[in-house]
């Protein structure tokens, strides 16, 4: 592994899988923040042009970059049932968690409630996927 590959974030192993849970969560949350900032800019621009009120954009869109990160980590794992099962369970639990949080935050504008849901989705997915895929892979050999 070259020095440049070792200093890259998130740190990855030789197969391209993210090495630590902290890297996965941190990179995922950074993606949510970046996605939310872009969404706020677009929502503000549309509100400024009179195409709607500010805060009415769907905050769930902030999950695009973390979803891309999770997809890349999924692809780095060897084909087989462990990665599929871990991903399906992680997606199911993460979506339900995000929807529950968005449901609790119904008094907030869609931008904020969706941003909370996207954040919950990102953290829960990472917390289920990272140990889950490793545990299943070790169990199935």
XYZ file of N, CA, C and O in Angstrom:
564
model
N 0.846 -1.172 0.000
C 0.000 0.000 0.000
C 0.895 1.241 0.000
O 1.828 1.335 0.784
N 0.590 2.210 -0.832
C 1.410 3.408 -0.920
C 1.100 4.347 0.232
O 0.087 4.223 0.911
N 1.978 5.318 0.428
C 1.785 6.289 1.507
C 0.521 7.111 1.275
O -0.198 7.429 2.208
N 0.222 7.425 0.013
C -0.965 8.210 -0.293
C -2.224 7.422 0.057
O -3.179 7.974 0.587
N -2.250 6.129 -0.224
C -3.408 5.312 0.109
C -3.588 5.206 1.616
O -4.696 5.168 2.104
N -2.498 5.169 2.375
C -2.592 5.051 3.816
C -3.120 6.323 4.444
O -3.777 6.276 5.469
N -2.854 7.475 3.870
C -3.289 8.730 4.464
C -4.676 9.153 3.980
O -5.199 10.149 4.440
N -5.259 8.429 3.050
C -6.581 8.779 2.534
C -7.643 8.534 3.596
O -7.504 7.665 4.450
N -8.698 9.320 3.542
C -9.802 9.139 4.469
C -11.048 8.895 3.657
O -11.307 9.625 2.720
N -11.807 7.915 3.948
C -11.644 6.948 5.033
C -10.550 5.935 4.707
O -10.314 5.616 3.537
N -9.932 5.442 5.751
C -8.889 4.441 5.553
C -9.520 3.139 5.090
O -10.553 2.725 5.607
N -8.884 2.525 4.110
C -9.408 1.282 3.532
C -8.349 0.193 3.577
O -7.162 0.485 3.563
N -8.816 -1.052 3.573
C -7.888 -2.178 3.533
C -7.517 -2.465 2.076
O -7.931 -1.744 1.170
N -6.762 -3.524 1.867
C -6.280 -3.851 0.519
C -7.414 -4.150 -0.456
O -7.284 -3.936 -1.659
N -8.544 -4.644 0.047
C -9.699 -4.946 -0.811
C -10.585 -3.725 -1.062
O -11.560 -3.804 -1.803
N -10.294 -2.612 -0.404
C -11.085 -1.401 -0.595
C -12.193 -1.218 0.428
O -12.999 -0.303 0.316
N -12.240 -2.076 1.448
C -13.265 -1.962 2.492
C -12.815 -0.953 3.546
O -11.635 -0.875 3.876
N -13.753 -0.192 4.067
C -13.429 0.777 5.106
C -12.985 0.014 6.349
O -13.623 -0.950 6.757
N -11.872 0.467 6.939
C -11.238 -0.281 8.025
C -11.911 -0.161 9.374
O -11.951 -1.127 10.125
N -12.398 1.034 9.734
C -12.929 1.217 11.089
C -14.348 1.782 11.055
O -14.732 2.494 10.119
N -15.084 1.463 12.103
C -16.442 1.997 12.234
C -16.414 3.514 12.333
O -17.268 4.203 11.767
N -15.427 4.050 13.030
C -15.305 5.508 13.150
C -15.134 6.189 11.806
O -15.709 7.256 11.568
N -14.353 5.573 10.931
C -14.179 6.142 9.587
C -15.492 6.113 8.813
O -15.824 7.063 8.101
N -16.228 5.013 8.940
C -17.495 4.888 8.217
C -18.516 5.900 8.723
O -19.149 6.610 7.933
N -18.667 5.998 10.040
C -19.627 6.950 10.617
C -19.199 8.384 10.324
O -20.016 9.210 9.907
N -17.918 8.684 10.540
C -17.432 10.046 10.318
C -17.584 10.506 8.881
O -18.045 11.618 8.615
N -17.216 9.647 7.950
C -17.344 9.992 6.536
C -18.815 10.109 6.146
O -19.194 11.007 5.391
N -19.634 9.206 6.665
C -21.070 9.269 6.386
C -21.693 10.559 6.895
O -22.474 11.211 6.192
N -21.352 10.952 8.128
C -21.904 12.195 8.685
C -21.381 13.425 7.947
O -22.119 14.393 7.764
N -20.129 13.370 7.523
C -19.603 14.476 6.703
C -20.392 14.583 5.398
O -20.702 15.689 4.937
N -20.755 13.433 4.829
C -21.575 13.441 3.618
C -22.951 14.032 3.860
O -23.476 14.757 3.009
N -23.543 13.744 5.019
C -24.847 14.325 5.354
C -24.723 15.841 5.455
O -25.563 16.584 4.929
N -23.689 16.319 6.127
C -23.493 17.766 6.287
C -23.303 18.434 4.929
O -23.930 19.468 4.639
N -22.468 17.863 4.085
C -22.245 18.430 2.748
C -23.544 18.420 1.936
O -23.908 19.408 1.308
N -24.251 17.286 1.974
C -25.527 17.203 1.263
C -26.541 18.209 1.771
O -27.275 18.822 0.994
N -26.569 18.398 3.081
C -27.502 19.359 3.666
C -27.143 20.789 3.271
O -28.031 21.598 2.961
N -25.856 21.102 3.253
C -25.439 22.446 2.831
C -25.838 22.724 1.381
O -26.335 23.810 1.070
N -25.631 21.768 0.515
C -26.029 21.933 -0.888
C -27.552 22.084 -0.984
O -28.054 22.937 -1.716
N -28.260 21.282 -0.225
C -29.722 21.351 -0.233
C -30.222 22.701 0.281
O -31.163 23.274 -0.282
N -29.591 23.223 1.320
C -29.958 24.549 1.848
C -29.706 25.619 0.791
O -30.533 26.532 0.610
N -28.593 25.518 0.077
C -28.307 26.496 -0.985
C -29.367 26.450 -2.084
O -29.860 27.498 -2.522
N -29.707 25.236 -2.523
C -30.738 25.109 -3.564
C -32.097 25.598 -3.058
O -32.805 26.313 -3.768
N -32.449 25.204 -1.839
C -33.740 25.608 -1.279
C -33.801 27.129 -1.120
O -34.817 27.754 -1.427
N -32.689 27.716 -0.672
C -32.638 29.176 -0.546
C -32.748 29.873 -1.891
O -33.436 30.894 -2.019
N -32.087 29.321 -2.896
C -32.156 29.917 -4.235
C -33.578 29.839 -4.780
O -34.088 30.817 -5.335
N -34.231 28.695 -4.623
C -35.607 28.573 -5.106
C -36.543 29.509 -4.352
O -37.451 30.095 -4.937
N -36.340 29.646 -3.044
C -37.167 30.569 -2.258
C -36.923 32.004 -2.692
O -37.856 32.808 -2.789
N -35.681 32.339 -2.986
C -35.335 33.690 -3.419
C -35.978 34.021 -4.764
O -36.402 35.143 -5.009
N -36.049 33.008 -5.653
C -36.690 33.209 -6.953
C -38.205 33.157 -6.857
O -38.897 33.333 -7.860
N -38.744 32.871 -5.695
C -40.185 32.826 -5.503
C -40.821 31.502 -5.886
O -42.026 31.423 -6.098
N -40.034 30.435 -5.948
C -40.552 29.126 -6.342
C -40.977 28.291 -5.140
O -41.102 27.083 -5.245
N -41.186 28.912 -4.002
C -41.609 28.192 -2.807
C -41.036 28.840 -1.562
O -40.263 29.800 -1.635
N -41.422 28.313 -0.434
C -40.934 28.823 0.842
C -39.654 28.091 1.245
O -39.496 26.900 0.969
N -38.782 28.812 1.931
C -37.547 28.191 2.401
C -37.863 27.135 3.458
O -38.721 27.320 4.298
N -37.159 26.026 3.395
C -37.329 24.957 4.374
C -38.274 23.866 3.930
O -38.503 22.908 4.663
N -38.812 23.979 2.724
C -39.790 23.000 2.254
C -39.171 21.886 1.413
O -39.863 20.955 1.010
N -37.871 21.952 1.170
C -37.192 20.878 0.434
C -37.136 19.632 1.305
O -37.163 19.707 2.532
N -37.052 18.485 0.678
C -37.013 17.228 1.409
C -35.602 16.985 1.941
O -34.677 16.717 1.176
N -35.435 17.044 3.242
C -34.133 16.864 3.870
C -33.548 15.478 3.723
O -32.349 15.265 3.921
N -34.394 14.494 3.356
C -33.894 13.143 3.119
C -32.850 13.124 2.003
O -32.036 12.220 1.932
N -32.870 14.118 1.123
C -31.901 14.164 0.027
C -30.459 14.279 0.529
O -29.529 13.967 -0.207
N -30.297 14.676 1.780
C -28.952 14.782 2.357
C -28.294 13.419 2.518
O -27.106 13.334 2.828
N -29.034 12.343 2.286
C -28.485 10.996 2.446
C -27.813 10.487 1.162
O -27.257 9.389 1.164
N -27.794 11.281 0.127
C -27.239 10.821 -1.152
C -25.755 10.457 -1.034
O -25.341 9.380 -1.464
N -24.934 11.321 -0.469
C -23.500 11.018 -0.357
C -23.231 9.841 0.584
O -22.417 8.972 0.244
N -23.870 9.758 1.749
C -23.663 8.560 2.573
C -24.112 7.279 1.873
O -23.448 6.242 1.998
N -25.195 7.330 1.131
C -25.655 6.136 0.413
C -24.603 5.702 -0.611
O -24.361 4.505 -0.792
N -23.982 6.649 -1.252
C -22.922 6.351 -2.209
C -21.727 5.706 -1.494
O -21.154 4.726 -1.967
N -21.360 6.247 -0.340
C -20.287 5.667 0.467
C -20.618 4.233 0.857
O -19.786 3.334 0.737
N -21.858 4.002 1.306
C -22.265 2.662 1.721
C -22.269 1.706 0.533
O -21.908 0.535 0.658
N -22.679 2.195 -0.620
C -22.676 1.359 -1.821
C -21.245 0.950 -2.183
O -20.995 -0.198 -2.528
N -20.318 1.880 -2.110
C -18.924 1.572 -2.424
C -18.347 0.559 -1.434
O -17.588 -0.322 -1.827
N -18.703 0.682 -0.165
C -18.217 -0.289 0.814
C -18.865 -1.651 0.565
O -18.207 -2.685 0.672
N -20.145 -1.657 0.202
C -20.843 -2.904 -0.138
C -20.144 -3.595 -1.302
O -19.908 -4.799 -1.272
N -19.801 -2.831 -2.329
C -19.147 -3.398 -3.513
C -17.766 -3.951 -3.200
O -17.283 -4.858 -3.875
N -17.100 -3.411 -2.177
C -15.749 -3.852 -1.838
C -15.740 -5.235 -1.191
O -14.716 -5.901 -1.188
N -16.880 -5.656 -0.673
C -16.954 -6.976 -0.047
C -17.167 -8.031 -1.114
O -17.822 -7.793 -2.118
N -16.630 -9.203 -0.868
C -16.760 -10.318 -1.793
C -18.230 -10.676 -1.990
O -19.019 -10.652 -1.052
N -18.600 -11.009 -3.219
C -19.980 -11.383 -3.512
C -20.401 -12.554 -2.640
O -19.611 -13.443 -2.359
N -21.649 -12.526 -2.239
C -22.159 -13.626 -1.437
C -23.264 -13.174 -0.504
O -23.577 -11.989 -0.394
N -23.833 -14.155 0.158
C -24.965 -13.904 1.040
C -24.643 -13.006 2.231
O -25.478 -12.174 2.599
N -23.464 -13.112 2.859
C -23.229 -12.267 4.038
C -23.371 -10.772 3.770
O -24.004 -10.061 4.539
N -22.816 -10.294 2.657
C -22.911 -8.855 2.399
C -24.334 -8.454 2.040
O -24.789 -7.377 2.414
N -25.065 -9.308 1.339
C -26.448 -8.986 0.965
C -27.339 -8.956 2.202
O -28.129 -8.024 2.396
N -27.221 -9.964 3.045
C -28.041 -10.017 4.260
C -27.722 -8.839 5.168
O -28.629 -8.172 5.676
N -26.433 -8.561 5.372
C -26.043 -7.436 6.229
C -26.581 -6.117 5.674
O -27.082 -5.278 6.420
N -26.498 -5.929 4.370
C -26.981 -4.689 3.761
C -28.496 -4.571 3.866
O -29.021 -3.495 4.184
N -29.222 -5.654 3.620
C -30.686 -5.603 3.712
C -31.154 -5.308 5.125
O -32.064 -4.496 5.329
N -30.544 -5.955 6.099
C -30.914 -5.695 7.498
C -30.567 -4.259 7.869
O -31.379 -3.556 8.489
N -29.374 -3.804 7.479
C -28.958 -2.438 7.801
C -29.884 -1.408 7.157
O -30.278 -0.433 7.805
N -30.258 -1.615 5.903
C -31.166 -0.678 5.226
C -32.527 -0.669 5.910
O -33.097 0.402 6.165
N -33.054 -1.840 6.228
C -34.379 -1.914 6.863
C -34.379 -1.192 8.208
O -35.265 -0.368 8.481
N -33.398 -1.482 9.041
C -33.345 -0.858 10.363
C -33.101 0.648 10.239
O -33.711 1.449 10.953
N -32.234 1.051 9.322
C -31.917 2.469 9.147
C -33.105 3.258 8.609
O -33.377 4.366 9.071
N -33.824 2.706 7.640
C -34.993 3.407 7.093
C -36.072 3.560 8.164
O -36.650 4.637 8.333
N -36.327 2.492 8.900
C -37.332 2.573 9.967
C -36.913 3.607 11.017
O -37.728 4.413 11.462
N -35.639 3.612 11.387
C -35.148 4.600 12.359
C -35.323 6.021 11.843
O -35.779 6.908 12.570
N -34.949 6.247 10.586
C -35.107 7.575 9.996
C -36.557 8.007 9.918
O -36.901 9.147 10.227
N -37.425 7.079 9.520
C -38.848 7.414 9.436
C -39.449 7.695 10.808
O -40.279 8.600 10.950
N -39.037 6.939 11.809
C -39.527 7.192 13.170
C -39.095 8.562 13.660
O -39.905 9.309 14.227
N -37.848 8.913 13.429
C -37.374 10.227 13.853
C -38.067 11.346 13.082
O -38.450 12.364 13.664
N -38.255 11.159 11.792
C -38.977 12.167 10.996
C -40.426 12.285 11.475
O -40.980 13.386 11.500
N -41.026 11.164 11.867
C -42.387 11.196 12.381
C -42.500 11.934 13.697
O -43.490 12.623 13.959
N -41.481 11.830 14.531
C -41.471 12.543 15.809
C -41.271 14.043 15.575
O -41.782 14.867 16.328
N -40.565 14.392 14.539
C -40.224 15.787 14.259
C -41.162 16.426 13.239
O -40.747 17.284 12.464
N -42.428 16.035 13.247
C -43.371 16.557 12.243
C -43.643 18.048 12.385
O -44.103 18.674 11.429
N -43.362 18.640 13.534
C -43.599 20.077 13.696
C -42.506 20.910 13.028
O -42.693 22.108 12.833
N -41.406 20.278 12.690
C -40.309 20.987 12.016
C -40.570 21.056 10.512
O -41.302 20.231 9.970
N -39.942 22.007 9.832
C -40.054 22.049 8.367
C -39.466 20.770 7.757
O -38.591 20.138 8.350
N -39.934 20.397 6.565
C -39.435 19.174 5.922
C -37.916 19.125 5.773
O -37.320 18.057 5.858
N -37.291 20.258 5.566
C -35.838 20.289 5.438
C -35.170 19.800 6.718
O -34.259 18.978 6.681
N -35.646 20.266 7.860
C -35.041 19.871 9.130
C -35.418 18.459 9.551
O -34.561 17.697 10.004
N -36.684 18.113 9.428
C -37.082 16.758 9.831
C -36.420 15.714 8.933
O -35.983 14.661 9.405
N -36.299 16.018 7.655
C -35.614 15.109 6.739
C -34.129 15.026 7.019
O -33.520 13.964 6.901
N -33.524 16.149 7.405
C -32.098 16.145 7.750
C -31.853 15.291 8.989
O -30.869 14.540 9.051
N -32.739 15.384 9.968
C -32.630 14.525 11.157
C -32.769 13.058 10.765
O -32.033 12.199 11.254
N -33.722 12.777 9.894
C -33.940 11.401 9.441
C -32.733 10.887 8.660
O -32.317 9.734 8.844
N -32.160 11.714 7.808
C -30.982 11.305 7.038
C -29.796 11.049 7.961
O -29.022 10.100 7.744
N -29.665 11.854 8.994
C -28.596 11.648 9.972
C -28.794 10.334 10.717
O -27.849 9.552 10.887
N -30.029 10.088 11.154
C -30.328 8.835 11.853
C -30.073 7.643 10.939
O -29.467 6.648 11.350
N -30.519 7.738 9.696
C -30.293 6.668 8.730
C -28.800 6.364 8.603
O -28.378 5.205 8.642
N -28.005 7.402 8.457
C -26.562 7.237 8.249
C -25.902 6.550 9.436
O -25.140 5.598 9.268
N -26.199 7.018 10.632
C -25.578 6.445 11.831
C -26.047 5.009 12.043
O -25.230 4.112 12.291
N -27.342 4.769 11.934
C -27.872 3.424 12.179
C -27.370 2.446 11.126
O -26.980 1.317 11.455
N -27.377 2.850 9.864
C -26.875 1.954 8.822
C -25.438 1.547 9.120
O -25.088 0.365 9.066
N -24.595 2.518 9.415
C -23.186 2.219 9.682
C -23.036 1.308 10.894
O -22.230 0.367 10.875
N -23.828 1.558 11.934
C -23.724 0.765 13.169
C -24.207 -0.673 12.977
O -23.775 -1.566 13.699
N -25.089 -0.895 12.037
C -25.571 -2.253 11.757
C -24.695 -2.921 10.699
O -24.302 -4.080 10.842
N -24.380 -2.207 9.625
C -23.625 -2.781 8.507
C -22.218 -3.196 8.912
O -21.789 -4.311 8.630
N -21.477 -2.280 9.539
C -20.056 -2.517 9.778
C -19.803 -3.787 10.604
O -19.079 -4.674 10.152
N -20.391 -3.930 11.788
C -20.148 -5.182 12.523
C -20.894 -6.363 11.908
O -20.439 -7.499 11.960
N -22.063 -6.086 11.306
C -22.881 -7.160 10.758
C -22.219 -7.910 9.625
O -22.209 -9.144 9.610
N -21.646 -7.197 8.674
C -21.023 -7.859 7.527
C -19.782 -8.631 7.968
O -19.514 -9.726 7.478
N -19.054 -8.088 8.922
C -17.871 -8.785 9.416
C -18.254 -10.040 10.194
O -17.648 -11.099 10.030
N -19.258 -9.929 11.031
C -19.711 -11.083 11.813
C -20.251 -12.180 10.894
O -19.892 -13.348 11.049
N -21.093 -11.810 9.943
C -21.649 -12.799 9.031
C -20.570 -13.449 8.163
O -20.615 -14.657 7.906
N -19.619 -12.668 7.708
C -18.542 -13.215 6.893
C -17.706 -14.207 7.704
O -17.343 -15.269 7.204
N -17.414 -13.878 8.952
C -16.650 -14.792 9.804
C -17.447 -16.057 10.125
O -16.872 -17.144 10.241
N -18.756 -15.939 10.287
C -19.598 -17.082 10.625
C -19.762 -18.044 9.445
O -19.885 -19.235 9.640
N -19.780 -17.495 8.246
C -20.009 -18.352 7.079
C -18.699 -18.818 6.443
O -18.727 -19.627 5.521
N -17.591 -18.273 6.925
C -16.277 -18.718 6.461
C -15.937 -18.226 5.110
O -15.229 -18.703 4.330
